[in-house]
Every structure is written in C-alpha cells, then in structure tokens.
PDB file of C-alpha atoms in Angstrom:
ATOM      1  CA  UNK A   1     -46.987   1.706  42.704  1.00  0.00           C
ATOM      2  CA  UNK A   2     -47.945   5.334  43.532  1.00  0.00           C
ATOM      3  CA  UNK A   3     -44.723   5.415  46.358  1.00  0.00           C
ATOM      4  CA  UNK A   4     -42.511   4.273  42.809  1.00  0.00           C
ATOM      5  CA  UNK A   5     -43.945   6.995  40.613  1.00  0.00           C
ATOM      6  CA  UNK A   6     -43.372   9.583  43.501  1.00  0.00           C
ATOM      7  CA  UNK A   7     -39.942   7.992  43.725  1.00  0.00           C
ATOM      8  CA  UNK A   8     -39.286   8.148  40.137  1.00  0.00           C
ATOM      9  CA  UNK A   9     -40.234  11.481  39.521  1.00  0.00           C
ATOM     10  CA  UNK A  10     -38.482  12.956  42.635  1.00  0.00           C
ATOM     11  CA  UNK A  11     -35.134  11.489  41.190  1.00  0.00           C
ATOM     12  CA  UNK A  12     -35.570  13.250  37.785  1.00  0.00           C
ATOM     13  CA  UNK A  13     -36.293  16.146  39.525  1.00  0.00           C
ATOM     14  CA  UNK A  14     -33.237  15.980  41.621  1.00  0.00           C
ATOM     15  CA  UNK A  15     -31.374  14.568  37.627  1.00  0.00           C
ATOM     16  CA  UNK A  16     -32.731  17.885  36.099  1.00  0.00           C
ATOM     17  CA  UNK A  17     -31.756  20.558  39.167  1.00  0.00           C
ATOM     18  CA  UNK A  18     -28.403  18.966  39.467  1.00  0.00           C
ATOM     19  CA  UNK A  19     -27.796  19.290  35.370  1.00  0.00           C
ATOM     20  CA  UNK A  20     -28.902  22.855  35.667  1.00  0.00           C
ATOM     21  CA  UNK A  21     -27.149  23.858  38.744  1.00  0.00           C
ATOM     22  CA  UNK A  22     -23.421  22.949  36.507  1.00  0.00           C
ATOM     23  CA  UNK A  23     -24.727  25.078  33.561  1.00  0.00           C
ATOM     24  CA  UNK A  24     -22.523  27.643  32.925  1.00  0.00           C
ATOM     25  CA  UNK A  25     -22.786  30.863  31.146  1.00  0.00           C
ATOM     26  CA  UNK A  26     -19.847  31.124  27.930  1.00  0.00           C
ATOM     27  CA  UNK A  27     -20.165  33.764  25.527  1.00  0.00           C
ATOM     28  CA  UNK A  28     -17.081  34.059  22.655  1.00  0.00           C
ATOM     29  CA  UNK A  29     -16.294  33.258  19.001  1.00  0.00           C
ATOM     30  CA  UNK A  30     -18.854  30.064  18.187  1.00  0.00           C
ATOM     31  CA  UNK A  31     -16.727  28.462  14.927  1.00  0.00           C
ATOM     32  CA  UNK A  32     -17.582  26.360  12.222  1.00  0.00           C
ATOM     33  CA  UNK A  33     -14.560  26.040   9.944  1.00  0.00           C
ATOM     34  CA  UNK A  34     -15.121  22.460   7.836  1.00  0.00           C
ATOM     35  CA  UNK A  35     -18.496  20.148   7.851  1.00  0.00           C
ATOM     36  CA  UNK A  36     -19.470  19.015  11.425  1.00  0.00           C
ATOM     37  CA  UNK A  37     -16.356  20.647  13.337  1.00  0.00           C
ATOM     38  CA  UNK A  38     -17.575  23.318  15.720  1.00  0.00           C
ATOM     39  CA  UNK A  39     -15.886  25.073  19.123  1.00  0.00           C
ATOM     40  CA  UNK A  40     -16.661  27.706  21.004  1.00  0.00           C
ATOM     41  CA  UNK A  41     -13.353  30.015  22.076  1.00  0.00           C
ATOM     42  CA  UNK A  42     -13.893  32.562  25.302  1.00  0.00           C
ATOM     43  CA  UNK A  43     -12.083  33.917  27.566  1.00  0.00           C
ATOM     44  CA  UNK A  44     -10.843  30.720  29.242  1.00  0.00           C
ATOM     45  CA  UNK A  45     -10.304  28.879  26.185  1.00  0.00           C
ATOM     46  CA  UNK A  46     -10.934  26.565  23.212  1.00  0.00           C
ATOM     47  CA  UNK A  47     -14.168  24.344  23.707  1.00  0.00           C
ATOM     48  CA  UNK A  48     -14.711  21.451  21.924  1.00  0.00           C
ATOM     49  CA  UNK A  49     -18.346  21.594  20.915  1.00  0.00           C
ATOM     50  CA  UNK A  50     -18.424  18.721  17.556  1.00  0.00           C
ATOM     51  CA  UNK A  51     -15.706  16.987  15.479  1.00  0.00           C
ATOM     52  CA  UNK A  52     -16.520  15.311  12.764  1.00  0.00           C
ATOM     53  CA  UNK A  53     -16.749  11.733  12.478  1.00  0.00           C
ATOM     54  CA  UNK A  54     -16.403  12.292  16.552  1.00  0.00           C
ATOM     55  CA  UNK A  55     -17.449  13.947  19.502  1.00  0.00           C
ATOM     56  CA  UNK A  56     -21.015  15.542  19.815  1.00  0.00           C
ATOM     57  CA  UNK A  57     -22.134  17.678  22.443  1.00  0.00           C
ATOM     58  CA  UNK A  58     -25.802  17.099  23.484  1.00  0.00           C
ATOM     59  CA  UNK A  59     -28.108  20.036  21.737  1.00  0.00           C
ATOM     60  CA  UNK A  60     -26.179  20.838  18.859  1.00  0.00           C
ATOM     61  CA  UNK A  61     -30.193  21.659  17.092  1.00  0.00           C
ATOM     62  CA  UNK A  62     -29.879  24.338  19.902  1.00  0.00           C
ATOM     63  CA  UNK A  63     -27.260  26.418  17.705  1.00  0.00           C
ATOM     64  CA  UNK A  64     -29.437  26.312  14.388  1.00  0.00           C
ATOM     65  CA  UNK A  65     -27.986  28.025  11.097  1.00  0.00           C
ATOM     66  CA  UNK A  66     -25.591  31.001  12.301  1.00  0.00           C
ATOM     67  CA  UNK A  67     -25.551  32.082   8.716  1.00  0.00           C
ATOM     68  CA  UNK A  68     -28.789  33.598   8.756  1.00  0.00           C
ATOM     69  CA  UNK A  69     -27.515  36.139  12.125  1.00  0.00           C
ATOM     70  CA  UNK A  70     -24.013  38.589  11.692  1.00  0.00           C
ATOM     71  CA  UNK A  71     -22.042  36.277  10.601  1.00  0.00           C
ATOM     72  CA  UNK A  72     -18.392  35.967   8.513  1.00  0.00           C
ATOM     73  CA  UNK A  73     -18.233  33.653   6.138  1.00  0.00           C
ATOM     74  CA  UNK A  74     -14.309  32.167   5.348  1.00  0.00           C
ATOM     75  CA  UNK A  75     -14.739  28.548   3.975  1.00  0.00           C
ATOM     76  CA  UNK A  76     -17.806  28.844   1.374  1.00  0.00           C
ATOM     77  CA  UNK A  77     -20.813  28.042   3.662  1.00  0.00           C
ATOM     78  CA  UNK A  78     -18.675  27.957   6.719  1.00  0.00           C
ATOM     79  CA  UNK A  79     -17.129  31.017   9.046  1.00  0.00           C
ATOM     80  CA  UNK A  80     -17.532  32.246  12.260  1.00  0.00           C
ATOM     81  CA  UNK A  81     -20.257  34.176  14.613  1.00  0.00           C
ATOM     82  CA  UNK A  82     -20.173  35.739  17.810  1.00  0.00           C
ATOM     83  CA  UNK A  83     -22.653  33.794  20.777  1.00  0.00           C
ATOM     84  CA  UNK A  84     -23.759  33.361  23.985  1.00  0.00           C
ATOM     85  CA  UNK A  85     -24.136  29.678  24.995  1.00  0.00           C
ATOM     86  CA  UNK A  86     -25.869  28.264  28.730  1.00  0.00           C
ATOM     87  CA  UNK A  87     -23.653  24.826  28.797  1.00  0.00           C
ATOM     88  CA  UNK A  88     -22.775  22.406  30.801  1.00  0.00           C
ATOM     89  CA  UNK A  89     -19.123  21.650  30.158  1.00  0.00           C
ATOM     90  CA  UNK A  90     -15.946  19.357  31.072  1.00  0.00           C
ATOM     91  CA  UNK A  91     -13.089  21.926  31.653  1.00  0.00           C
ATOM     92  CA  UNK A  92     -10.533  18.765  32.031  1.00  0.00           C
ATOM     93  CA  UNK A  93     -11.393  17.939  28.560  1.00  0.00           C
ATOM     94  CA  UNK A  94     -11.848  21.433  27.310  1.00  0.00           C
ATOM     95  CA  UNK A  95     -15.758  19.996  25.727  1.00  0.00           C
ATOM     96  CA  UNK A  96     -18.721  21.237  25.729  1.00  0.00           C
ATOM     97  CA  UNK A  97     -21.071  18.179  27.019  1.00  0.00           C
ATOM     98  CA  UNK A  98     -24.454  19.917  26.930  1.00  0.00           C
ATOM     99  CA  UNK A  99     -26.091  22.387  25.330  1.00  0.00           C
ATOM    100  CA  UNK A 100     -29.075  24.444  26.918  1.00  0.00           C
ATOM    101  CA  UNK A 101     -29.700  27.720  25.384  1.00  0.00           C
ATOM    102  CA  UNK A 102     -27.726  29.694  22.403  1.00  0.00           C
ATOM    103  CA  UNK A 103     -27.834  33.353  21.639  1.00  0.00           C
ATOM    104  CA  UNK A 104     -25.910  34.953  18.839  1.00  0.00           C
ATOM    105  CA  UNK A 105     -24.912  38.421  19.246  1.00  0.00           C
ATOM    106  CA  UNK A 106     -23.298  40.708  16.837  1.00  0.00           C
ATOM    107  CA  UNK A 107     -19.662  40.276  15.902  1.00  0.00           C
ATOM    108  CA  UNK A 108     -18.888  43.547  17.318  1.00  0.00           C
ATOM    109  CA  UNK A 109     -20.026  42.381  20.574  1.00  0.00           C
ATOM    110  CA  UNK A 110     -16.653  39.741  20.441  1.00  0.00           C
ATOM    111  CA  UNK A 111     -14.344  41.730  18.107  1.00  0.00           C
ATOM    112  CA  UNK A 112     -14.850  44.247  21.024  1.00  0.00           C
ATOM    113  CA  UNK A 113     -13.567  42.062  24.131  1.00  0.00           C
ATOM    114  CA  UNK A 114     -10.138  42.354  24.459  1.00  0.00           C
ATOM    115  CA  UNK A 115     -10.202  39.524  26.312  1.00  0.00           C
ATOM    116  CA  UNK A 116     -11.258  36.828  23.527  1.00  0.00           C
ATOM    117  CA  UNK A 117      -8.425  35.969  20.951  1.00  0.00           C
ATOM    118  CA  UNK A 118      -9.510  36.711  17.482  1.00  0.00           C
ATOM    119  CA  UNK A 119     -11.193  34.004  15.360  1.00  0.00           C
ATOM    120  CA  UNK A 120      -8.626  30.964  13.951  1.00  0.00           C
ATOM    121  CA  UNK A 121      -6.002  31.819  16.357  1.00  0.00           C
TER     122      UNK A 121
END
C-alpha cells in the first residue's frame, strides 16, 4: 500500500510539473462584450477564453470582477480591461484551456503596445 501511495503521488507530481511547464505568459485586451463570452486578444491573436452556452476554460474564478480595476465599460455592465494571464492554451484552437494566475494592469499599459490591435477589432 505505501509503494501505491508513493506511486500515486509521484504521478501527480509529474501531472502538476508537466501542466506548469506548458503555462504560458499572455498579456493583451481581456474582453467581456455580452453575458458569459470572454477572450483574451495579444499579440498573436484572438483567444477563446468562454462562450456562452459553450466552451469554458478551467479557472475562469481566477479573473474575478474586472469592473472594480481600470476598466471601460461599452455594453452596460460589460467592456473591456487590460491583463496579464499565466495559461495554458491550445494555439490550434486559438482557446485558452487553463487558467493559472490573472493580473490586470492599467489600460494604458495595452492602449500603449503597438503591437495589440485595439479592443473589438
């Protein structure tokens, strides 16, 4: 029994440093348009991150209310922030699968990378 425990928690060991060694670092416009649609948009991209009715990355309760950080508002309680986000994701697919950690910034931080697209487009 003691060989199976050392067993089992060697594997989620090796689970847990495999799922952090494909985290990746995206920071960009983190948007939430409509109810239950979000997507993150960086340099590389649109990312899928929740669709309504739909898809769900793992962690969403990682992001928390962006309203309450700098923030713009554009669909009554819904708009648009500027983030940092440690994900795993699935480039073929263009999703975010996982999320580990979230960091809003200021929207200055974005609206000043000329290499992110502005919001919506």
């Amino acid at each position: 029994m003691k060989k199976l425990a050392i067993s089992l928690s060697g594997a989620a060991l090796l689970f847990a440093s495999t799922c952090l060694a494909s985290a990746e670092n995206r920071c960009g416009w983190i948007e939430n348009p409509t109810p239950a649609n979000w997507w993150l948009t960086d340099r590389d991209g649109s990312w899928t991150i929740m669709v309504q009715g739909g898809y769900e990355a793992e962690g969403m309760d990682m992001i928390g209310d962006i309203s309450a950080g700098d923030y713009v508002a554009t669909n009554g309680n819904y708009g648009y922030a500027c983030a940092c986000m440690e994900v795993t994701a699935d480039a073929e697919n263009s999703r975010i699968t996982m999320i580990h950690s979230f960091r809003q910034l200021s929207i200055a931080k974005c609206e000043n990378d000329s290499a992110l697209p502005r919001p919506g487009q």
